[in-house]
Coordinates of N, CA and C in Angstrom, one line a residue:
Chain A
X1 N 0.8 -1.2 0.0 CA 0.0 0.0 0.0 C 0.9 1.2 0.0
X2 N 0.3 2.3 -0.6 CA 1.0 3.5 -0.6 C 0.6 4.5 0.5
X3 N 1.6 5.3 0.9 CA 1.3 6.2 2.0 C 2.1 7.5 1.7
X4 N 1.5 8.7 2.0 CA 2.2 9.9 1.9 C 1.9 10.7 3.2
X5 N 3.0 11.2 3.8 CA 2.9 11.8 5.1 C 3.4 13.3 4.9
X6 N 2.5 14.2 5.3 CA 2.9 15.6 5.4 C 2.7 16.0 6.9
X7 N 3.8 15.9 7.6 CA 3.7 16.1 9.0 C 3.4 17.5 9.5
X8 N 3.6 18.5 8.7 CA 3.3 19.9 9.0 C 1.9 20.1 8.6
X9 N 1.1 20.3 9.6 CA -0.3 20.6 9.4 C -0.5 22.1 8.9
X10 N 0.2 23.0 9.6 CA 0.0 24.4 9.3 C 1.3 25.1 9.5
X11 N 1.7 26.0 8.6 CA 2.9 26.8 8.7 C 2.5 28.2 8.5
X12 N 3.0 29.1 9.4 CA 2.8 30.5 9.2 C 4.2 31.2 9.1
X13 N 4.3 32.0 8.0 CA 5.5 32.8 7.8 C 5.2 34.2 7.5
X14 N 6.2 35.1 7.6 CA 6.0 36.4 7.2 C 6.6 36.6 5.8
X15 N 5.9 37.4 5.0 CA 6.3 37.6 3.6 C 7.8 37.8 3.5
X16 N 8.4 37.2 2.4 CA 9.8 37.2 2.1 C 10.6 36.2 2.8
X17 N 10.0 35.5 3.8 CA 10.7 34.4 4.4 C 10.7 33.2 3.4
X18 N 11.7 32.3 3.5 CA 11.7 31.1 2.8 C 11.0 30.0 3.7
X19 N 10.4 29.1 3.0 CA 9.6 28.0 3.7 C 9.7 26.7 3.0
X20 N 9.9 25.7 3.8 CA 10.0 24.3 3.2 C 8.9 23.4 3.7
X21 N 8.2 22.8 2.7 CA 7.1 21.9 3.1 C 7.6 20.5 2.9
X22 N 7.4 19.7 3.9 CA 8.0 18.3 3.9 C 7.0 17.3 3.4
X23 N 7.5 16.3 2.7 CA 6.7 15.2 2.2 C 7.5 13.9 2.2
X24 N 7.0 12.9 2.9 CA 7.6 11.6 3.0 C 6.6 10.6 2.5
X25 N 7.1 9.7 1.7 CA 6.2 8.7 1.0 C 6.7 7.3 1.3
X26 N 5.8 6.4 1.1 CA 6.1 5.0 1.2 C 5.5 4.2 0.1
X27 N 6.2 3.4 -0.6 CA 5.7 2.5 -1.6 C 6.7 1.4 -1.8
X28 N 6.2 0.3 -2.3 CA 7.1 -0.8 -2.7 C 7.4 -0.8 -4.1
X29 N 6.7 0.0 -4.9 CA 6.9 0.0 -6.3 C 8.2 0.7 -6.6
X30 N 8.9 0.3 -7.7 CA 10.1 0.9 -8.1 C 9.9 2.0 -9.0
X31 N 8.7 2.0 -9.7 CA 8.4 3.0 -10.6 C 7.2 3.8 -10.1
X32 N 7.3 5.0 -9.9 CA 6.3 5.8 -9.3 C 6.5 7.3 -9.7
X33 N 5.5 8.1 -9.4 CA 5.6 9.5 -9.7 C 5.1 10.3 -8.5
X34 N 5.8 11.4 -8.2 CA 5.4 12.2 -7.1 C 4.9 13.6 -7.7
X35 N 3.9 14.1 -7.0 CA 3.3 15.3 -7.4 C 3.2 16.3 -6.3
X36 N 3.1 17.6 -6.6 CA 2.7 18.6 -5.7 C 1.5 19.3 -6.3
X37 N 0.5 19.5 -5.5 CA -0.7 20.3 -6.0 C -0.9 21.5 -5.0
X38 N -1.4 22.6 -5.5 CA -1.7 23.7 -4.6 C -3.2 23.9 -4.6
X39 N -3.8 24.2 -3.4 CA -5.2 24.5 -3.3 C -5.3 25.8 -2.7
X40 N -5.5 26.9 -3.5 CA -5.7 28.2 -2.9 C -7.1 28.3 -2.2
X41 N -7.3 29.4 -1.6 CA -8.6 29.6 -0.9 C -9.8 29.4 -1.7
X42 N -9.7 29.7 -3.0 CA -10.8 29.5 -3.9 C -11.2 28.0 -4.1
X43 N -10.3 27.1 -3.7 CA -10.7 25.7 -3.6 C -10.3 24.8 -4.7
X44 N -9.9 25.3 -5.9 CA -9.5 24.4 -6.9 C -8.1 23.8 -6.7
X45 N -7.8 22.7 -7.3 CA -6.5 22.1 -7.1 C -5.7 22.4 -8.4
X46 N -4.5 22.9 -8.1 CA -3.6 23.3 -9.2 C -2.4 22.4 -9.2
X47 N -2.1 21.8 -10.3 CA -0.9 21.0 -10.5 C 0.4 21.9 -10.5
X48 N 1.4 21.5 -9.7 CA 2.6 22.3 -9.6 C 3.8 21.6 -10.3
X49 N 4.0 20.3 -9.9 CA 5.1 19.6 -10.5 C 4.9 18.1 -10.4
X50 N 5.6 17.4 -11.3 CA 5.7 15.9 -11.3 C 7.1 15.5 -11.3
X51 N 7.4 14.5 -10.6 CA 8.8 13.9 -10.6 C 8.7 12.4 -10.7
X52 N 9.5 11.8 -11.5 CA 9.5 10.3 -11.6 C 10.6 9.7 -10.7
X53 N 10.4 8.5 -10.3 CA 11.2 7.8 -9.3 C 12.7 7.6 -9.8
X54 N 12.9 7.8 -11.1 CA 14.3 7.6 -11.6 C 15.0 8.9 -11.8
X55 N 14.4 10.0 -11.5 CA 15.0 11.3 -11.7 C 15.1 12.0 -10.4
X56 N 16.3 12.0 -9.8 CA 16.5 12.7 -8.5 C 17.1 14.1 -8.6
X57 N 17.1 14.6 -9.8 CA 17.5 16.0 -10.0 C 16.6 16.9 -9.3
X58 N 17.1 17.9 -8.6 CA 16.3 18.9 -8.0 C 15.8 19.8 -9.2
X59 N 14.7 20.4 -8.9 CA 14.1 21.3 -9.9 C 13.7 22.6 -9.3
X60 N 14.0 23.7 -10.1 CA 13.7 25.0 -9.7 C 12.8 25.7 -10.7
X61 N 11.8 26.3 -10.3 CA 10.9 27.1 -11.2 C 10.5 28.4 -10.5
X62 N 11.3 29.4 -10.9 CA 11.0 30.7 -10.2 C 11.4 30.6 -8.8
X63 N 10.4 31.0 -7.9 CA 10.6 30.9 -6.5 C 10.4 29.6 -5.9
X64 N 10.0 28.6 -6.7 CA 9.7 27.3 -6.2 C 10.9 26.3 -6.5
X65 N 11.2 25.5 -5.6 CA 12.1 24.4 -5.8 C 11.7 23.1 -5.1
X66 N 12.2 22.0 -5.7 CA 11.8 20.7 -5.2 C 13.0 19.9 -5.0
X67 N 13.1 19.2 -3.8 CA 14.2 18.4 -3.5 C 13.7 16.9 -3.3
X68 N 14.1 16.1 -4.2 CA 13.7 14.7 -4.2 C 14.9 13.8 -3.8
X69 N 14.7 13.1 -2.7 CA 15.7 12.2 -2.2 C 15.2 10.8 -2.0
X70 N 15.5 9.9 -2.8 CA 15.0 8.5 -2.7 C 15.5 7.9 -1.4
X71 N 16.7 8.2 -1.0 CA 17.3 7.5 0.1 C 16.5 7.8 1.4
X72 N 15.8 8.9 1.5 CA 15.0 9.2 2.6 C 13.5 9.2 2.3
X73 N 13.2 8.8 1.0 CA 11.8 8.8 0.6 C 11.1 10.2 0.8
X74 N 11.8 11.2 0.4 CA 11.2 12.5 0.6 C 11.2 13.3 -0.6
X75 N 10.2 14.2 -0.7 CA 10.1 15.1 -1.9 C 9.6 16.4 -1.3
X76 N 10.6 17.2 -0.9 CA 10.2 18.5 -0.2 C 10.1 19.6 -1.2
X77 N 9.3 20.6 -0.8 CA 9.0 21.7 -1.6 C 9.4 23.0 -0.9
X78 N 10.2 23.8 -1.5 CA 10.6 25.1 -0.9 C 10.2 26.3 -1.7
X79 N 9.6 27.2 -1.0 CA 9.2 28.5 -1.6 C 10.2 29.5 -1.1
X80 N 10.9 30.2 -2.0 CA 11.8 31.2 -1.6 C 11.2 32.6 -1.7
X81 N 11.5 33.4 -0.7 CA 10.9 34.8 -0.6 C 9.4 34.7 -0.8
X82 N 8.7 34.0 0.2 CA 7.3 33.8 0.1 C 6.5 35.1 -0.1
X83 N 5.3 34.9 -0.7 CA 4.4 36.1 -0.9 C 3.1 35.7 -0.4
X84 N 2.2 36.7 -0.1 CA 0.9 36.5 0.4 C 0.1 35.6 -0.6
X85 N 0.4 35.7 -1.9 CA -0.4 34.8 -2.8 C 0.0 33.4 -2.8
X86 N 1.1 33.1 -2.0 CA 1.4 31.7 -1.8 C 0.6 31.0 -0.7
X87 N -0.2 31.8 0.0 CA -1.1 31.2 1.0 C -2.1 30.2 0.4
X88 N -2.0 29.0 0.8 CA -2.8 27.9 0.2 C -2.6 26.7 1.0
X89 N -3.3 25.6 0.7 CA -3.0 24.3 1.2 C -2.2 23.6 0.1
X90 N -1.1 22.9 0.5 CA -0.3 22.2 -0.5 C -0.3 20.7 -0.2
X91 N -0.6 20.0 -1.3 CA -0.7 18.6 -1.2 C 0.4 17.9 -1.9
X92 N 1.0 16.9 -1.3 CA 2.0 16.0 -2.0 C 1.2 14.8 -2.3
X93 N 1.5 14.2 -3.4 CA 0.8 13.0 -3.8 C 1.7 12.0 -4.5
X94 N 1.4 10.7 -4.4 CA 2.2 9.6 -5.0 C 1.3 8.9 -6.0
X95 N 1.8 8.6 -7.2 CA 1.1 7.9 -8.2 C 1.8 6.6 -8.6
X96 N 1.1 5.5 -8.5 CA 1.6 4.2 -9.0 C 0.6 3.6 -9.9
X97 N 1.1 2.8 -10.8 CA 0.2 2.1 -11.8 C -0.2 0.8 -11.1
X98 N -1.5 0.6 -11.2 CA -2.1 -0.6 -10.5 C -2.4 -1.7 -11.5
X99 N -2.2 -1.5 -12.7 CA -2.5 -2.5 -13.8 C -3.7 -2.1 -14.6
X100 N -4.6 -1.3 -13.9 CA -5.8 -0.8 -14.6 C -5.8 0.7 -14.7
X101 N -5.2 1.4 -13.8 CA -5.1 2.9 -13.8 C -4.1 3.3 -12.8
X102 N -3.7 4.6 -13.0 CA -2.8 5.2 -12.0 C -3.6 5.6 -10.9
X103 N -3.1 5.4 -9.7 CA -3.9 5.9 -8.5 C -3.0 6.9 -7.7
X104 N -3.7 8.0 -7.4 CA -3.0 9.0 -6.6 C -3.3 8.8 -5.2
X105 N -2.3 8.8 -4.4 CA -2.5 8.8 -2.9 C -2.0 10.2 -2.4
X106 N -2.9 10.9 -1.7 CA -2.5 12.2 -1.3 C -2.1 12.2 0.2
X107 N -1.2 13.1 0.5 CA -1.0 13.4 1.9 C -2.2 14.3 2.4
X108 N -2.1 14.6 3.7 CA -3.2 15.3 4.3 C -3.1 16.8 4.1
X109 N -2.0 17.3 3.5 CA -1.9 18.7 3.2 C -1.2 19.5 4.2
X110 N -0.6 20.5 3.8 CA 0.0 21.5 4.7 C -0.6 22.9 4.3
X111 N -1.1 23.5 5.3 CA -1.7 24.9 5.1 C -0.6 25.9 5.4
X112 N -0.3 26.7 4.3 CA 0.7 27.7 4.4 C 0.0 29.1 4.5
X113 N 0.3 29.8 5.6 CA -0.2 31.2 5.7 C 0.9 32.1 5.6
X114 N 0.9 33.0 4.7 CA 1.9 34.0 4.5 C 1.3 35.4 4.8
X115 N 1.9 36.1 5.8 CA 1.3 37.4 6.2 C 2.3 38.5 5.9
X116 N 1.8 39.7 5.9 CA 2.6 40.9 5.7 C 3.5 41.2 6.9
Chain B
X1 N -16.4 26.8 -22.4 CA -14.9 26.7 -22.2 C -14.5 25.3 -22.0
X2 N -13.3 25.0 -22.5 CA -12.8 23.6 -22.4 C -12.4 23.4 -20.9
X3 N -12.4 22.2 -20.5 CA -12.0 21.9 -19.1 C -12.9 20.9 -18.5
X4 N -12.8 20.9 -17.1 CA -13.6 20.0 -16.4 C -14.5 20.8 -15.4
X5 N -15.8 20.5 -15.5 CA -16.8 21.2 -14.7 C -17.6 20.2 -13.8
X6 N -18.0 20.8 -12.7 CA -18.8 20.0 -11.8 C -20.1 20.8 -11.4
X7 N -21.2 20.0 -11.3 CA -22.4 20.7 -10.8 C -23.2 19.7 -9.9
X8 N -23.9 20.3 -8.9 CA -23.8 21.7 -8.6 C -22.5 22.0 -7.8
X9 N -22.3 23.2 -7.6 CA -21.1 23.6 -6.8 C -21.3 23.5 -5.3
X10 N -22.6 23.7 -4.9 CA -23.0 23.6 -3.5 C -24.3 22.8 -3.5
X11 N -24.4 22.0 -2.5 CA -25.7 21.2 -2.4 C -25.9 20.9 -0.9
X12 N -27.1 21.1 -0.5 CA -27.5 20.7 0.9 C -28.7 19.7 0.7
X13 N -28.5 18.6 1.3 CA -29.6 17.5 1.2 C -29.8 16.9 2.6
X14 N -30.9 16.2 2.7 CA -31.2 15.5 3.9 C -30.8 14.1 4.0
X15 N -30.6 13.6 5.1 CA -30.2 12.2 5.3 C -31.3 11.3 4.7
X16 N -30.8 10.3 3.9 CA -31.6 9.4 3.3 C -32.0 9.7 1.9
X17 N -31.8 10.9 1.4 CA -32.1 11.3 0.1 C -31.0 10.8 -0.9
X18 N -31.4 10.6 -2.1 CA -30.5 10.3 -3.2 C -30.0 11.6 -3.8
X19 N -28.8 11.7 -4.1 CA -28.2 12.9 -4.7 C -27.2 12.5 -5.7
X20 N -27.2 13.2 -6.8 CA -26.2 13.0 -7.9 C -25.4 14.2 -8.2
X21 N -24.1 14.0 -8.1 CA -23.1 15.0 -8.5 C -22.6 14.8 -9.9
X22 N -22.6 15.8 -10.7 CA -22.2 15.7 -12.1 C -20.8 16.1 -12.3
X23 N -20.2 15.5 -13.3 CA -18.8 15.9 -13.7 C -18.8 15.8 -15.3
X24 N -18.3 16.8 -15.9 CA -18.2 16.8 -17.3 C -16.8 17.4 -17.8
X25 N -16.2 16.7 -18.7 CA -14.9 17.1 -19.2 C -14.9 17.2 -20.7
X26 N -14.2 18.2 -21.2 CA -14.3 18.5 -22.7 C -13.0 18.0 -23.4
X27 N -12.1 17.4 -22.7 CA -10.8 17.0 -23.3 C -10.8 15.6 -23.9
X28 N -11.9 14.9 -23.7 CA -12.0 13.5 -24.2 C -11.0 12.6 -23.5
X29 N -10.6 13.0 -22.3 CA -9.7 12.1 -21.5 C -10.4 10.8 -21.2
X30 N -9.5 9.7 -21.3 CA -10.1 8.4 -21.0 C -10.4 8.2 -19.6
X31 N -9.5 8.7 -18.7 CA -9.7 8.3 -17.3 C -10.4 9.5 -16.5
X32 N -11.3 9.1 -15.6 CA -11.9 10.0 -14.8 C -12.0 9.4 -13.4
X33 N -12.0 10.4 -12.4 CA -11.9 10.0 -11.0 C -12.8 10.8 -10.1
X34 N -13.2 10.2 -9.0 CA -14.0 11.0 -8.0 C -13.2 10.8 -6.7
X35 N -13.0 12.0 -6.0 CA -12.3 12.0 -4.7 C -13.3 12.8 -3.8
X36 N -13.1 12.5 -2.5 CA -13.7 13.3 -1.5 C -12.5 13.9 -0.6
X37 N -12.7 15.1 -0.2 CA -11.7 15.8 0.6 C -12.3 16.1 2.0
X38 N -11.7 15.6 3.0 CA -12.1 15.8 4.4 C -10.9 16.2 5.2
X39 N -11.1 17.1 6.2 CA -10.1 17.6 7.0 C -9.4 16.4 7.7
X40 N -8.0 16.5 7.6 CA -7.3 15.4 8.3 C -7.1 14.2 7.4
X41 N -7.7 14.1 6.2 CA -7.6 13.0 5.4 C -7.0 13.3 4.0
X42 N -6.9 14.5 3.7 CA -6.5 14.9 2.3 C -7.6 14.5 1.3
X43 N -7.2 14.0 0.2 CA -8.2 13.6 -0.8 C -8.1 12.1 -0.9
X44 N -9.3 11.5 -0.9 CA -9.3 10.0 -1.0 C -10.2 9.6 -2.2
X45 N -9.7 8.6 -2.9 CA -10.3 8.1 -4.1 C -11.6 7.3 -3.8
X46 N -12.7 7.7 -4.5 CA -13.9 7.0 -4.3 C -14.1 5.9 -5.4
X47 N -14.1 6.4 -6.6 CA -14.2 5.5 -7.8 C -13.4 6.1 -8.9
X48 N -13.1 5.3 -9.9 CA -12.5 5.8 -11.1 C -13.0 5.0 -12.3
X49 N -12.7 5.6 -13.4 CA -13.2 5.0 -14.7 C -12.1 5.1 -15.7
X50 N -11.8 3.9 -16.4 CA -10.7 3.9 -17.4 C -11.3 4.2 -18.8
X51 N -12.6 4.1 -19.0 CA -13.2 4.4 -20.2 C -14.7 4.3 -20.0
X52 N -15.5 4.6 -21.1 CA -16.9 4.5 -21.0 C -17.3 3.1 -20.6
X53 N -18.2 2.9 -19.7 CA -18.6 1.6 -19.2 C -17.6 0.8 -18.5
X54 N -16.5 1.4 -18.1 CA -15.5 0.7 -17.3 C -15.2 1.5 -16.0
X55 N -15.7 1.0 -14.9 CA -15.5 1.7 -13.6 C -14.9 0.7 -12.6
X56 N -14.3 1.3 -11.6 CA -13.7 0.4 -10.5 C -13.6 1.2 -9.2
X57 N -13.6 0.5 -8.1 CA -13.7 1.1 -6.8 C -12.3 1.7 -6.4
X58 N -12.4 2.7 -5.6 CA -11.2 3.3 -5.0 C -11.1 2.9 -3.6
X59 N -10.6 3.8 -2.8 CA -10.3 3.6 -1.4 C -11.6 3.6 -0.5
X60 N -12.5 4.5 -0.9 CA -13.7 4.7 0.0 C -15.0 4.6 -0.8
X61 N -15.4 3.5 -1.4 CA -16.5 3.4 -2.4 C -17.9 3.2 -1.7
X62 N -17.9 2.8 -0.5 CA -19.2 2.4 0.1 C -20.2 3.6 0.2
X63 N -21.4 3.3 -0.3 CA -22.4 4.4 -0.2 C -22.5 5.2 -1.5
X64 N -21.6 4.9 -2.4 CA -21.6 5.6 -3.7 C -21.8 4.7 -4.9
X65 N -22.3 5.3 -6.0 CA -22.5 4.5 -7.2 C -22.1 5.5 -8.3
X66 N -21.4 4.9 -9.3 CA -21.0 5.7 -10.5 C -21.4 5.0 -11.8
X67 N -21.5 5.8 -12.8 CA -21.7 5.2 -14.1 C -20.9 6.1 -15.1
X68 N -20.7 5.5 -16.3 CA -20.0 6.3 -17.3 C -20.5 5.8 -18.7
X69 N -21.6 6.3 -19.1 CA -22.2 5.9 -20.4 C -21.5 6.6 -21.6
X70 N -21.0 7.8 -21.3 CA -20.3 8.7 -22.3 C -18.9 9.0 -21.7
X71 N -18.0 9.1 -22.6 CA -16.6 9.5 -22.2 C -16.5 10.7 -21.4
X72 N -17.3 11.7 -21.7 CA -17.2 13.1 -21.1 C -17.9 13.2 -19.8
X73 N -18.8 12.3 -19.4 CA -19.5 12.5 -18.2 C -19.2 11.3 -17.2
X74 N -19.2 11.7 -15.9 CA -18.9 10.7 -14.9 C -19.7 11.1 -13.6
X75 N -21.0 10.8 -13.6 CA -21.8 11.2 -12.4 C -21.5 10.3 -11.2
X76 N -21.6 10.9 -10.1 CA -21.5 10.2 -8.8 C -22.8 10.3 -8.0
X77 N -23.3 9.2 -7.6 CA -24.6 9.2 -6.9 C -24.4 8.6 -5.5
X78 N -25.0 9.4 -4.6 CA -25.1 8.9 -3.2 C -26.5 8.4 -3.1
X79 N -26.7 7.1 -3.0 CA -28.0 6.4 -3.1 C -28.9 6.8 -1.9
X80 N -28.3 6.9 -0.7 CA -29.1 7.3 0.5 C -28.1 8.0 1.4
X81 N -28.1 9.4 1.2 CA -27.0 10.2 1.8 C -27.0 10.1 3.4
X82 N -25.8 10.1 3.9 CA -25.6 10.0 5.3 C -24.8 11.2 5.7
X83 N -24.8 11.6 7.0 CA -24.1 12.8 7.5 C -22.6 12.6 7.2
X84 N -22.1 11.4 7.3 CA -20.7 11.1 7.1 C -20.2 11.4 5.7
X85 N -21.2 11.6 4.8 CA -20.9 11.9 3.4 C -20.8 13.4 3.1
X86 N -21.0 14.2 4.2 CA -20.7 15.6 4.1 C -19.3 15.8 3.8
X87 N -19.0 16.5 2.7 CA -17.6 16.6 2.2 C -17.5 17.5 1.0
X88 N -16.3 17.7 0.6 CA -16.1 18.4 -0.7 C -15.7 17.3 -1.7
X89 N -16.4 17.2 -2.8 CA -16.1 16.2 -3.8 C -15.4 16.8 -5.0
X90 N -14.4 16.2 -5.4 CA -13.6 16.6 -6.6 C -13.7 15.5 -7.7
X91 N -13.9 15.9 -8.9 CA -13.8 15.1 -10.0 C -12.5 15.4 -10.7
X92 N -11.9 14.4 -11.3 CA -10.6 14.7 -12.0 C -10.6 13.8 -13.3
X93 N -9.7 14.3 -14.2 CA -9.6 13.5 -15.4 C -8.1 13.4 -15.8
X94 N -7.8 12.4 -16.6 CA -6.4 12.2 -17.0 C -6.4 11.6 -18.4
X95 N -5.5 12.1 -19.2 CA -5.5 11.6 -20.6 C -5.2 10.2 -20.7
X96 N -4.2 9.7 -20.0 CA -3.8 8.4 -20.0 C -3.8 7.8 -18.6
X97 N -3.8 6.5 -18.4 CA -3.9 5.9 -17.1 C -2.6 5.8 -16.4
X98 N -1.5 5.8 -17.2 CA -0.2 5.5 -16.5 C 0.1 6.6 -15.5
X99 N 0.9 6.3 -14.5 CA 1.0 7.2 -13.4 C 1.8 8.4 -13.7
X100 N 2.4 8.6 -14.8 CA 3.2 9.8 -15.1 C 2.3 11.0 -15.5
X101 N 1.1 10.7 -15.8 CA 0.2 11.8 -16.2 C -0.5 12.4 -15.1
X102 N -0.4 13.8 -15.0 CA -1.1 14.4 -13.9 C -2.6 14.4 -14.2
X103 N -3.4 14.5 -13.1 CA -4.8 14.5 -13.1 C -5.2 16.0 -13.1
X104 N -6.2 16.3 -13.8 CA -6.8 17.7 -13.8 C -8.1 17.7 -13.0
X105 N -8.2 18.6 -12.1 CA -9.3 18.6 -11.2 C -10.4 19.6 -11.5
X106 N -11.6 19.3 -11.3 CA -12.7 20.2 -11.4 C -12.7 21.1 -10.1
X107 N -13.6 22.1 -10.1 CA -13.7 23.1 -9.0 C -14.2 22.5 -7.7
X108 N -14.8 21.3 -7.7 CA -15.3 20.8 -6.5 C -16.8 21.1 -6.3
X109 N -17.4 20.1 -5.5 CA -18.8 20.3 -5.1 C -18.8 20.2 -3.6
X110 N -19.3 21.2 -2.9 CA -19.4 21.1 -1.4 C -20.8 20.6 -1.1
X111 N -20.8 19.4 -0.5 CA -22.1 18.7 -0.2 C -22.3 18.7 1.3
X112 N -23.4 19.1 1.8 CA -23.8 19.0 3.2 C -25.0 18.2 3.3
X113 N -24.9 17.2 4.2 CA -26.0 16.3 4.5 C -26.5 16.6 5.9
X114 N -27.8 17.0 6.0 CA -28.3 17.4 7.3 C -29.2 16.3 7.9

């Protein structure tokens, strides 16, 4: 069975601070994909990034960066110089192929509050 | 507009009533999914469909029924609503079933069962 743990339920930072959201996953599959989704106050889920299990290169996209470490089964997400618009709930998710479809297992989410 | 839509966006119903949540996508994606979002649980998969007339259970299917007669529609029915089914329901679609493809989510339906 797959499991995703986001131990940080809520994080509050002041604008311009850097913040890291932790994600730890469990799976016995050797091929899998990891995702981060953002859920702003409006409620929709927005895809941020996908990373496959064979690619441990870190990725940077503007103020966002992701650190994937298979050795610790972690896929952490860092926001540099946070802004109020970053306030949202962030979900980490693990996708594996079951033979009939890919199934996403979500973590419980981390609520990020960025204040002025 | 192209995309994935859900209706209604908000619904209040009484215990024991049947209610159907609609999901429509315009991308002709093969795969569609229903999730429920509850505090402390993240999103949990209820049912999914690999194609028209092909559906399968997810993690929490009890009390729900799905059908998929057309590729673009994937309705979710609560046959006899219970208070524990109060939740936000998200529909999602994916072009392919393999795990590398992200799922695109609808705006959600907030359901309250009184």
